[in-house]
């Protein structure tokens, strides 16, 4: 696993795209603070850059460094969630501008699997995580379902087995600083 993490970090530092297993489904990732790398993700997915992407952070401390104000309820949601939960926060900071939605929000998930936590911790910055598919196509549940176009379009593919036996996308909840809570995806 150490070798895979080091290979990923090298790719991320060069502004390249990685294909990696996350706590949900296989993801396309890049340095969330590099606008050129983020642009490559949108191009590979054939996705409008007005549709925001998700960011992964290693822990709550990293979350706090990239959101102006973390609502208190967010900590409860993260701690109590039974499956991975992505939260849309107001006023993100320290990430590429083209990653931030038009309403100045960003979807962030605190990674819950060891590989992602080690990788993001060692990299020291959030990493983009978007499902490994062309926009509008079904989300691949297993590595073998990832299209050749995606496999060829990334710069590095993590060589780890599918460990997630029942992968599904995370829940997405929007927490506004004014106290509003909205479920976007269950």
CSV table of C-alpha atoms in Angstrom, one decimal:
chain,number,residue,atom,x,y,z
A,1,UNK,CA,0.0,0.0,0.0
A,2,UNK,CA,2.9,2.4,0.8
A,3,UNK,CA,4.2,2.1,-2.8
A,4,UNK,CA,0.7,2.9,-4.2
A,5,UNK,CA,0.4,5.9,-2.0
A,6,UNK,CA,3.8,7.2,-3.0
A,7,UNK,CA,3.0,6.7,-6.7
A,8,UNK,CA,-0.3,8.6,-6.2
A,9,UNK,CA,1.4,11.5,-4.5
A,10,UNK,CA,4.0,11.8,-7.3
A,11,UNK,CA,1.1,11.9,-9.8
A,12,UNK,CA,-0.9,14.4,-7.8
A,13,UNK,CA,2.1,16.7,-7.3
A,14,UNK,CA,2.6,16.8,-11.0
A,15,UNK,CA,-1.0,17.9,-11.6
A,16,UNK,CA,-2.0,14.5,-12.9
A,17,UNK,CA,-5.1,12.4,-12.5
A,18,UNK,CA,-5.3,9.2,-10.5
A,19,UNK,CA,-7.9,6.4,-10.4
A,20,UNK,CA,-8.3,5.2,-6.9
A,21,UNK,CA,-10.5,3.2,-4.6
A,22,UNK,CA,-12.4,5.4,-2.1
A,23,UNK,CA,-14.7,4.6,0.9
A,24,UNK,CA,-17.6,4.6,-1.7
A,25,UNK,CA,-16.9,3.8,-5.4
A,26,UNK,CA,-13.7,4.0,-7.5
A,27,UNK,CA,-12.9,7.6,-8.0
A,28,UNK,CA,-11.0,9.9,-10.4
A,29,UNK,CA,-8.9,12.2,-8.3
A,30,UNK,CA,-6.5,15.1,-8.5
A,31,UNK,CA,-5.0,17.9,-6.3
A,32,UNK,CA,-8.1,19.9,-5.2
A,33,UNK,CA,-5.9,23.0,-5.0
A,34,UNK,CA,-4.7,22.8,-8.6
A,35,UNK,CA,-7.1,24.5,-11.1
A,36,UNK,CA,-5.4,22.9,-14.2
A,37,UNK,CA,-5.8,19.4,-12.7
A,38,UNK,CA,-9.4,20.1,-11.8
A,39,UNK,CA,-10.0,21.2,-15.4
A,40,UNK,CA,-8.6,17.8,-16.6
A,41,UNK,CA,-11.2,16.0,-14.4
A,42,UNK,CA,-14.1,17.9,-16.0
A,43,UNK,CA,-12.6,17.2,-19.5
A,44,UNK,CA,-12.2,13.5,-18.9
A,45,UNK,CA,-15.7,13.1,-17.5
A,46,UNK,CA,-17.1,15.4,-20.3
A,47,UNK,CA,-18.9,17.3,-17.5
A,48,UNK,CA,-19.7,21.0,-17.3
A,49,UNK,CA,-17.6,22.7,-14.8
A,50,UNK,CA,-20.7,24.3,-13.3
A,51,UNK,CA,-21.5,20.9,-11.9
A,52,UNK,CA,-19.4,20.7,-8.7
A,53,UNK,CA,-17.1,17.8,-7.7
A,54,UNK,CA,-16.6,16.3,-4.3
A,55,UNK,CA,-13.4,16.7,-2.3
A,56,UNK,CA,-12.0,14.2,0.2
A,57,UNK,CA,-10.2,15.3,3.3
A,58,UNK,CA,-8.3,13.0,5.7
A,59,UNK,CA,-9.8,14.2,9.0
A,60,UNK,CA,-11.8,17.0,10.7
A,61,UNK,CA,-8.7,19.2,11.2
A,62,UNK,CA,-8.2,19.3,7.4
A,63,UNK,CA,-11.9,20.0,7.0
A,64,UNK,CA,-11.6,23.0,9.3
A,65,UNK,CA,-8.7,24.3,7.2
A,66,UNK,CA,-10.8,24.4,4.1
A,67,UNK,CA,-14.2,25.6,5.3
A,68,UNK,CA,-14.6,29.1,6.8
A,69,UNK,CA,-17.1,27.9,9.3
A,70,UNK,CA,-18.0,24.3,10.1
A,71,UNK,CA,-21.6,24.1,11.5
A,72,UNK,CA,-21.6,22.2,14.8
A,73,UNK,CA,-24.2,19.7,13.4
A,74,UNK,CA,-21.6,18.6,10.8
A,75,UNK,CA,-19.5,16.9,13.4
A,76,UNK,CA,-22.5,14.9,14.7
A,77,UNK,CA,-23.4,13.9,11.1
A,78,UNK,CA,-19.8,12.8,10.4
A,79,UNK,CA,-19.5,10.8,13.6
A,80,UNK,CA,-22.9,9.2,13.6
A,81,UNK,CA,-23.3,8.4,9.9
A,82,UNK,CA,-23.6,4.7,9.1
A,83,UNK,CA,-22.3,5.1,5.6
A,84,UNK,CA,-20.0,7.7,4.0
A,85,UNK,CA,-21.6,11.1,4.1
A,86,UNK,CA,-20.6,14.1,1.9
A,87,UNK,CA,-21.5,17.5,3.3
A,88,UNK,CA,-21.9,20.6,1.1
A,89,UNK,CA,-20.4,23.5,3.1
A,90,UNK,CA,-20.6,27.3,2.6
A,91,UNK,CA,-17.5,29.4,2.0
A,92,UNK,CA,-14.8,26.9,1.1
A,93,UNK,CA,-11.2,28.1,1.0
A,94,UNK,CA,-7.7,26.9,-0.1
A,95,UNK,CA,-9.0,24.9,-3.1
A,96,UNK,CA,-9.1,25.6,-6.8
A,97,UNK,CA,-11.7,28.2,-7.8
A,98,UNK,CA,-13.1,25.9,-10.5
A,99,UNK,CA,-14.0,23.3,-7.8
A,100,UNK,CA,-16.3,25.7,-6.0
A,101,UNK,CA,-19.9,25.8,-7.0
A,102,UNK,CA,-21.5,29.1,-8.3
A,103,UNK,CA,-23.2,29.6,-4.9
A,104,UNK,CA,-19.8,29.5,-3.1
A,105,UNK,CA,-20.2,26.0,-1.7
A,106,UNK,CA,-18.1,22.8,-1.8
A,107,UNK,CA,-19.0,19.2,-1.2
A,108,UNK,CA,-16.5,17.6,1.2
A,109,UNK,CA,-16.3,14.1,2.7
A,110,UNK,CA,-14.0,13.1,5.5
A,111,UNK,CA,-12.6,9.8,4.1
A,112,UNK,CA,-13.4,6.8,6.2
A,113,UNK,CA,-11.1,4.1,4.6
A,114,UNK,CA,-7.5,3.7,5.5
A,115,UNK,CA,-6.1,4.0,2.0
A,116,UNK,CA,-7.7,7.4,1.4
A,117,UNK,CA,-6.9,8.7,4.9
A,118,UNK,CA,-3.2,7.7,4.5
A,119,UNK,CA,-3.0,9.1,1.0
A,120,UNK,CA,-4.6,12.5,1.8
A,121,UNK,CA,-2.7,12.8,5.1
A,122,UNK,CA,0.6,12.2,3.3
A,123,UNK,CA,-0.3,14.5,0.4
A,124,UNK,CA,-1.3,17.2,2.9
A,125,UNK,CA,-4.2,18.6,0.8
A,126,UNK,CA,-7.7,17.7,-0.2
A,127,UNK,CA,-8.1,15.4,-3.2
A,128,UNK,CA,-11.0,15.5,-5.7
A,129,UNK,CA,-13.1,12.4,-5.7
A,130,UNK,CA,-15.7,11.9,-8.5
A,131,UNK,CA,-17.1,8.6,-9.7
A,132,UNK,CA,-15.0,6.9,-12.4
A,133,UNK,CA,-17.4,7.4,-15.3
A,134,UNK,CA,-18.3,9.7,-18.2
A,135,UNK,CA,-20.9,12.2,-17.0
A,136,UNK,CA,-24.4,10.7,-17.5
A,137,UNK,CA,-23.2,7.1,-17.6
A,138,UNK,CA,-23.8,4.6,-14.8
A,139,UNK,CA,-21.4,4.7,-11.8
A,140,UNK,CA,-19.2,1.6,-11.9
A,141,UNK,CA,-19.5,-0.4,-8.8
A,142,UNK,CA,-16.4,-2.5,-9.3
A,143,UNK,CA,-13.0,-1.8,-11.0
A,144,UNK,CA,-13.9,-4.2,-13.9
A,145,UNK,CA,-16.9,-2.0,-14.8
A,146,UNK,CA,-14.7,1.2,-15.4
A,147,UNK,CA,-14.7,2.1,-19.1
A,148,UNK,CA,-11.5,2.0,-21.2
A,149,UNK,CA,-11.9,5.7,-21.9
A,150,UNK,CA,-11.6,6.5,-18.2
A,151,UNK,CA,-8.7,4.0,-17.7
A,152,UNK,CA,-6.8,5.6,-20.6
A,153,UNK,CA,-7.6,9.2,-19.5
A,154,UNK,CA,-6.0,9.0,-16.1
A,155,UNK,CA,-2.3,9.2,-15.5
A,156,UNK,CA,-2.1,6.6,-12.7
A,157,UNK,CA,-4.3,3.7,-11.7
A,158,UNK,CA,-4.0,2.4,-8.1
A,159,UNK,CA,-3.2,-1.3,-8.1
A,160,UNK,CA,-5.3,-2.4,-5.1
A,161,UNK,CA,-8.1,-5.0,-5.0
A,162,UNK,CA,-11.8,-4.1,-4.7
A,163,UNK,CA,-12.3,-4.2,-1.0
A,164,UNK,CA,-15.6,-2.5,-0.8
A,165,UNK,CA,-18.1,-5.4,-1.2
A,166,UNK,CA,-21.2,-3.3,-1.6
A,167,UNK,CA,-20.1,0.1,-3.0
A,168,UNK,CA,-22.5,2.9,-3.4
A,169,UNK,CA,-22.2,6.7,-3.7
A,170,UNK,CA,-22.2,8.7,-0.5
A,171,UNK,CA,-25.2,10.5,0.9
A,172,UNK,CA,-25.0,14.2,0.2
A,173,UNK,CA,-26.4,16.8,2.7
A,174,UNK,CA,-26.1,20.6,2.3
A,175,UNK,CA,-25.5,22.5,5.6
A,176,UNK,CA,-25.8,26.2,5.2
A,177,UNK,CA,-24.2,28.6,7.7
A,178,UNK,CA,-27.7,30.0,8.4
A,179,UNK,CA,-28.7,26.6,9.9
A,180,UNK,CA,-30.6,25.2,6.9
A,181,UNK,CA,-30.2,21.5,6.2
A,182,UNK,CA,-31.1,19.9,2.8
A,183,UNK,CA,-30.7,16.3,1.7
A,184,UNK,CA,-29.4,16.3,-1.9
A,185,UNK,CA,-28.8,12.5,-2.3
A,186,UNK,CA,-29.8,9.8,0.3
